[in-house]
Structure formats: C-alpha cells, structure tokens
Amino acid sequence: GAGVSQSPSNKVTEKGKDVELRCDPISGHTALYWYRQSLGQGLEFLIYFQGNSAPDKSGLPSDRFSAERTGGSVSTLTIQRTQQEDSAVYLCASSPKTGDGYTFGSGTRLTVV
Amino acid sequence: GQNIDQPTEMTATEGAIVQINCTYQTSGFNGLFWYQQHAGEAPTFLSYNVLDGLEEKGRFSSFLSRSKGYSYLLLKELQMKDSASYLCAVETGGSYIPTFGRGTSLIVHP
C-alpha cells in the first residue's frame, strides 16, 4: 500500500486478556520495527524484522510479548495476559532496507482496563 | 547503553527561529534522524545526518557534530502548524535499530 497500515487504531481490553495488533508495511520494505510509546515517554524499541533473518527481540519487555512476520510482509504483535502497564500506543515502522529512512504507521492505542 | 538527551519543552513566537538541541552518548554511530510528531499522529521523517555539517531543507535545517555527540534542528519562519513534538533518534552499530530520545514539545504562539 501507499503507507504503513496498522489495525485496530484503538483497542480497549480487560486486564488478563490477550490482544493482537497488526501491521501491514509498505510493499517491498524488508525492514519492520515495532515500538511502544507511553504518555510523555520516548519511543521504546520492541522488536525488529529484517527480511528472512531471525528477528531482534531484544526490546520485548517480557515473555508475554511476541511477534511474527509472515511471508516477509504483514506482522502481528501479540500481548498475552495484558496488564495495565501495557497501555500505550504501539507503533510500527518499515524501511526499504537496513539503514534507510523509516515510515511509521498511525499506531494502535491500547488501553487495558 | 544508549543515552539521548533533548529539552522537554520549548516555546517560540510565530515567525521566529528556534533551535532544538540533541546530545547523545552511544556505542557506535551510523546516523541521526529527526522526526516530527503531531499529537495523536505518527512520527514523520524530517532529516537524516550521517556526516558532520549542516543540511538545509526548506524552513528546516539539521546540523551534526559526531565528535561532540551533538545535533540540532533549526526551524525558521515558524508557523502555528509547527507546534509538535520533535524526536531525535540515533542509529548505531550493526543492528541499525534507531534509539529515540523522549522528544521536545514545541509550542508556537502568535
């Protein structure tokens, strides 16, 4: 597509439930990143996919967080047993190749109640 | 670890010039990005500096000094629509994962 698409744009969930967030990167972009942005905080790196290489999961805050990227395109970030501190905007970005400019999606605002 | 510092908030007058500074201490350096983020929206790319010096792009310019671990974003002829958060991000090492600062909230008033 023309830009990075994320869905849903807003998600309210009950504490303890699992959620799935979707990112559809720009066609042909091989690099895909997930970030988290809490109110008043900077962007916190979560996970990075580059082509068919093993993802860099060094930013995932706990084992409740996981992500996959199927066919080198769409990515899904899954948060299991959500906690209130998971409430944040989850941003996805893609780039044509490592080290190139990054285009962000509009994010998913997750609220855990 | 990586450390990136920016002022939390700045205010300026419409039509004026403002300089937003960013200092960094990182292990390795590939390049430095500036992004603009309006409230509730995605960050949008402004500039990318790899070499020392000033890069000008219309009303916006970005400067880099690698030896000093320092960059600034210069905004000229400020407009009300420039009110936004400005994010500095440093790309390091072989991972090419950019680390972001907390952002500088710029308020432009009439």
PDB file of N, CA and C in Angstrom, chain B residues 45-97:
ATOM      1  N   PHE B  45       9.157  11.715   8.982  1.00  0.00           N
ATOM      2  CA  PHE B  45      10.586  11.926   8.779  1.00  0.00           C
ATOM      3  C   PHE B  45      10.875  13.372   8.397  1.00  0.00           C
ATOM      4  N   LEU B  46      11.900  13.958   9.034  1.00  0.00           N
ATOM      5  CA  LEU B  46      12.354  15.303   8.676  1.00  0.00           C
ATOM      6  C   LEU B  46      13.734  15.276   8.036  1.00  0.00           C
ATOM      7  N   SER B  47      14.686  14.608   8.693  1.00  0.00           N
ATOM      8  CA  SER B  47      16.055  14.666   8.193  1.00  0.00           C
ATOM      9  C   SER B  47      16.857  13.477   8.689  1.00  0.00           C
ATOM     10  N   TYR B  48      17.968  13.236   7.988  1.00  0.00           N
ATOM     11  CA  TYR B  48      18.892  12.162   8.346  1.00  0.00           C
ATOM     12  C   TYR B  48      20.300  12.672   8.094  1.00  0.00           C
ATOM     13  N   ASN B  49      21.120  12.765   9.142  1.00  0.00           N
ATOM     14  CA  ASN B  49      22.501  13.226   9.017  1.00  0.00           C
ATOM     15  C   ASN B  49      23.458  12.069   9.287  1.00  0.00           C
ATOM     16  N   VAL B  50      24.401  11.913   8.393  1.00  0.00           N
ATOM     17  CA  VAL B  50      25.443  10.899   8.564  1.00  0.00           C
ATOM     18  C   VAL B  50      26.802  11.559   8.773  1.00  0.00           C
ATOM     19  N   LEU B  51      27.042  12.631   8.000  1.00  0.00           N
ATOM     20  CA  LEU B  51      28.321  13.344   8.069  1.00  0.00           C
ATOM     21  C   LEU B  51      28.159  14.659   8.819  1.00  0.00           C
ATOM     22  N   ASP B  52      29.276  15.188   9.327  1.00  0.00           N
ATOM     23  CA  ASP B  52      29.249  16.463  10.037  1.00  0.00           C
ATOM     24  C   ASP B  52      28.802  17.588   9.111  1.00  0.00           C
ATOM     25  N   GLY B  53      28.116  18.552   9.703  1.00  0.00           N
ATOM     26  CA  GLY B  53      27.756  19.737   8.943  1.00  0.00           C
ATOM     27  C   GLY B  53      26.262  19.981   8.965  1.00  0.00           C
ATOM     28  N   LEU B  54      25.882  20.993   8.206  1.00  0.00           N
ATOM     29  CA  LEU B  54      24.501  21.455   8.172  1.00  0.00           C
ATOM     30  C   LEU B  54      23.827  21.004   6.882  1.00  0.00           C
ATOM     31  N   GLU B  55      22.627  20.453   7.035  1.00  0.00           N
ATOM     32  CA  GLU B  55      21.825  20.086   5.863  1.00  0.00           C
ATOM     33  C   GLU B  55      20.551  20.910   5.903  1.00  0.00           C
ATOM     34  N   GLU B  56      20.309  21.629   4.815  1.00  0.00           N
ATOM     35  CA  GLU B  56      19.152  22.515   4.772  1.00  0.00           C
ATOM     36  C   GLU B  56      18.074  21.939   3.869  1.00  0.00           C
ATOM     37  N   LYS B  57      16.842  22.042   4.356  1.00  0.00           N
ATOM     38  CA  LYS B  57      15.701  21.531   3.587  1.00  0.00           C
ATOM     39  C   LYS B  57      14.535  22.475   3.829  1.00  0.00           C
ATOM     40  N   GLY B  58      14.444  23.497   3.014  1.00  0.00           N
ATOM     41  CA  GLY B  58      13.370  24.471   3.162  1.00  0.00           C
ATOM     42  C   GLY B  58      13.506  25.238   4.472  1.00  0.00           C
ATOM     43  N   ARG B  59      12.433  25.289   5.260  1.00  0.00           N
ATOM     44  CA  ARG B  59      12.474  26.030   6.525  1.00  0.00           C
ATOM     45  C   ARG B  59      13.216  25.265   7.612  1.00  0.00           C
ATOM     46  N   PHE B  60      13.469  23.975   7.371  1.00  0.00           N
ATOM     47  CA  PHE B  60      14.111  23.142   8.382  1.00  0.00           C
ATOM     48  C   PHE B  60      15.558  22.834   7.988  1.00  0.00           C
ATOM     49  N   SER B  61      16.459  22.902   8.975  1.00  0.00           N
ATOM     50  CA  SER B  61      17.854  22.514   8.769  1.00  0.00           C
ATOM     51  C   SER B  61      18.272  21.632   9.925  1.00  0.00           C
ATOM     52  N   SER B  62      19.205  20.721   9.655  1.00  0.00           N
ATOM     53  CA  SER B  62      19.711  19.868  10.731  1.00  0.00           C
ATOM     54  C   SER B  62      21.225  19.863  10.678  1.00  0.00           C
ATOM     55  N   PHE B  63      21.828  19.928  11.864  1.00  0.00           N
ATOM     56  CA  PHE B  63      23.281  20.004  11.995  1.00  0.00           C
ATOM     57  C   PHE B  63      23.773  18.809  12.807  1.00  0.00           C
ATOM     58  N   LEU B  64      24.948  18.334  12.451  1.00  0.00           N
ATOM     59  CA  LEU B  64      25.541  17.216  13.183  1.00  0.00           C
ATOM     60  C   LEU B  64      27.019  17.462  13.439  1.00  0.00           C
ATOM     61  N   SER B  65      27.462  17.169  14.673  1.00  0.00           N
ATOM     62  CA  SER B  65      28.877  17.099  15.013  1.00  0.00           C
ATOM     63  C   SER B  65      29.103  15.753  15.696  1.00  0.00           C
ATOM     64  N   ARG B  66      29.714  14.834  14.973  1.00  0.00           N
ATOM     65  CA  ARG B  66      29.920  13.489  15.524  1.00  0.00           C
ATOM     66  C   ARG B  66      30.934  13.507  16.663  1.00  0.00           C
ATOM     67  N   SER B  67      31.960  14.348  16.565  1.00  0.00           N
ATOM     68  CA  SER B  67      32.981  14.380  17.611  1.00  0.00           C
ATOM     69  C   SER B  67      32.409  14.879  18.934  1.00  0.00           C
ATOM     70  N   LYS B  68      31.395  15.722  18.867  1.00  0.00           N
ATOM     71  CA  LYS B  68      30.788  16.270  20.084  1.00  0.00           C
ATOM     72  C   LYS B  68      29.527  15.511  20.492  1.00  0.00           C
ATOM     73  N   GLY B  69      29.085  14.565  19.684  1.00  0.00           N
ATOM     74  CA  GLY B  69      27.843  13.856  20.012  1.00  0.00           C
ATOM     75  C   GLY B  69      26.674  14.813  20.097  1.00  0.00           C
ATOM     76  N   TYR B  70      26.549  15.662  19.084  1.00  0.00           N
ATOM     77  CA  TYR B  70      25.616  16.784  19.171  1.00  0.00           C
ATOM     78  C   TYR B  70      24.940  17.018  17.830  1.00  0.00           C
ATOM     79  N   SER B  71      23.663  17.318  17.899  1.00  0.00           N
ATOM     80  CA  SER B  71      22.905  17.691  16.712  1.00  0.00           C
ATOM     81  C   SER B  71      21.902  18.767  17.101  1.00  0.00           C
ATOM     82  N   TYR B  72      21.500  19.544  16.133  1.00  0.00           N
ATOM     83  CA  TYR B  72      20.360  20.432  16.365  1.00  0.00           C
ATOM     84  C   TYR B  72      19.472  20.487  15.136  1.00  0.00           C
ATOM     85  N   LEU B  73      18.208  20.770  15.387  1.00  0.00           N
ATOM     86  CA  LEU B  73      17.216  21.011  14.338  1.00  0.00           C
ATOM     87  C   LEU B  73      16.851  22.488  14.408  1.00  0.00           C
ATOM     88  N   LEU B  74      16.979  23.164  13.278  1.00  0.00           N
ATOM     89  CA  LEU B  74      16.699  24.597  13.212  1.00  0.00           C
ATOM     90  C   LEU B  74      15.429  24.810  12.400  1.00  0.00           C
ATOM     91  N   LEU B  75      14.473  25.485  12.995  1.00  0.00           N
ATOM     92  CA  LEU B  75      13.226  25.780  12.305  1.00  0.00           C
ATOM     93  C   LEU B  75      13.121  27.287  12.118  1.00  0.00           C
ATOM     94  N   LYS B  76      12.985  27.713  10.862  1.00  0.00           N
ATOM     95  CA  LYS B  76      12.893  29.134  10.551  1.00  0.00           C
ATOM     96  C   LYS B  76      11.459  29.504  10.210  1.00  0.00           C
ATOM     97  N   GLU B  77      11.174  30.820  10.289  1.00  0.00           N
ATOM     98  CA  GLU B  77       9.850  31.352   9.913  1.00  0.00           C
ATOM     99  C   GLU B  77       8.737  30.473  10.505  1.00  0.00           C
ATOM    100  N   LEU B  78       8.790  30.324  11.803  1.00  0.00           N
ATOM    101  CA  LEU B  78       7.874  29.414  12.479  1.00  0.00           C
ATOM    102  C   LEU B  78       6.412  29.702  12.146  1.00  0.00           C
ATOM    103  N   GLN B  79       5.663  28.609  11.986  1.00  0.00           N
ATOM    104  CA  GLN B  79       4.230  28.694  11.754  1.00  0.00           C
ATOM    105  C   GLN B  79       3.513  27.952  12.888  1.00  0.00           C
ATOM    106  N   MET B  80       2.250  28.298  13.076  1.00  0.00           N
ATOM    107  CA  MET B  80       1.487  27.656  14.157  1.00  0.00           C
ATOM    108  C   MET B  80       1.468  26.137  13.984  1.00  0.00           C
ATOM    109  N   LYS B  81       1.446  25.680  12.729  1.00  0.00           N
ATOM    110  CA  LYS B  81       1.380  24.237  12.476  1.00  0.00           C
ATOM    111  C   LYS B  81       2.667  23.512  12.856  1.00  0.00           C
ATOM    112  N   ASP B  82       3.723  24.273  13.169  1.00  0.00           N
ATOM    113  CA  ASP B  82       4.974  23.649  13.603  1.00  0.00           C
ATOM    114  C   ASP B  82       4.905  23.197  15.059  1.00  0.00           C
ATOM    115  N   SER B  83       3.840  23.565  15.756  1.00  0.00           N
ATOM    116  CA  SER B  83       3.654  23.080  17.132  1.00  0.00           C
ATOM    117  C   SER B  83       3.505  21.567  17.089  1.00  0.00           C
ATOM    118  N   ALA B  84       4.456  20.878  17.693  1.00  0.00           N
ATOM    119  CA  ALA B  84       4.515  19.420  17.617  1.00  0.00           C
ATOM    120  C   ALA B  84       5.644  18.947  18.514  1.00  0.00           C
ATOM    121  N   SER B  85       5.796  17.639  18.593  1.00  0.00           N
ATOM    122  CA  SER B  85       6.941  17.057  19.286  1.00  0.00           C
ATOM    123  C   SER B  85       8.003  16.720  18.257  1.00  0.00           C
ATOM    124  N   TYR B  86       9.263  17.011  18.568  1.00  0.00           N
ATOM    125  CA  TYR B  86      10.370  16.746  17.653  1.00  0.00           C
ATOM    126  C   TYR B  86      11.276  15.694  18.287  1.00  0.00           C
ATOM    127  N   LEU B  87      11.425  14.588  17.570  1.00  0.00           N
ATOM    128  CA  LEU B  87      12.135  13.424  18.108  1.00  0.00           C
ATOM    129  C   LEU B  87      13.499  13.284  17.445  1.00  0.00           C
ATOM    130  N   CYS B  88      14.509  13.134  18.265  1.00  0.00           N
ATOM    131  CA  CYS B  88      15.869  12.862  17.809  1.00  0.00           C
ATOM    132  C   CYS B  88      16.104  11.364  17.963  1.00  0.00           C
ATOM    133  N   ALA B  89      16.682  10.723  16.960  1.00  0.00           N
ATOM    134  CA  ALA B  89      16.929   9.279  17.029  1.00  0.00           C
ATOM    135  C   ALA B  89      18.301   8.975  16.449  1.00  0.00           C
ATOM    136  N   VAL B  90      19.044   8.131  17.139  1.00  0.00           N
ATOM    137  CA  VAL B  90      20.387   7.763  16.706  1.00  0.00           C
ATOM    138  C   VAL B  90      20.405   6.296  16.318  1.00  0.00           C
ATOM    139  N   GLU B  91      20.968   6.055  15.166  1.00  0.00           N
ATOM    140  CA  GLU B  91      21.091   4.709  14.626  1.00  0.00           C
ATOM    141  C   GLU B  91      22.510   4.242  14.885  1.00  0.00           C
ATOM    142  N   THR B  92      22.662   3.071  15.526  1.00  0.00           N
ATOM    143  CA  THR B  92      24.000   2.650  15.936  1.00  0.00           C
ATOM    144  C   THR B  92      24.316   1.237  15.484  1.00  0.00           C
ATOM    145  N   GLY B  93      25.595   0.995  15.342  1.00  0.00           N
ATOM    146  CA  GLY B  93      26.138  -0.343  15.183  1.00  0.00           C
ATOM    147  C   GLY B  93      25.572  -1.130  14.024  1.00  0.00           C
ATOM    148  N   GLY B  94      25.750  -2.433  14.113  1.00  0.00           N
ATOM    149  CA  GLY B  94      25.326  -3.302  13.038  1.00  0.00           C
ATOM    150  C   GLY B  94      23.839  -3.573  13.038  1.00  0.00           C
ATOM    151  N   SER B  95      23.163  -3.217  14.119  1.00  0.00           N
ATOM    152  CA  SER B  95      21.751  -3.566  14.222  1.00  0.00           C
ATOM    153  C   SER B  95      20.848  -2.595  13.466  1.00  0.00           C
ATOM    154  N   TYR B  96      21.328  -1.387  13.227  1.00  0.00           N
ATOM    155  CA  TYR B  96      20.522  -0.364  12.550  1.00  0.00           C
ATOM    156  C   TYR B  96      19.168  -0.187  13.202  1.00  0.00           C
ATOM    157  N   ILE B  97      19.108  -0.304  14.500  1.00  0.00           N
ATOM    158  CA  ILE B  97      17.879  -0.037  15.228  1.00  0.00           C
ATOM    159  C   ILE B  97      17.997   1.363  15.819  1.00  0.00           C
TER     160      ILE B  97
END
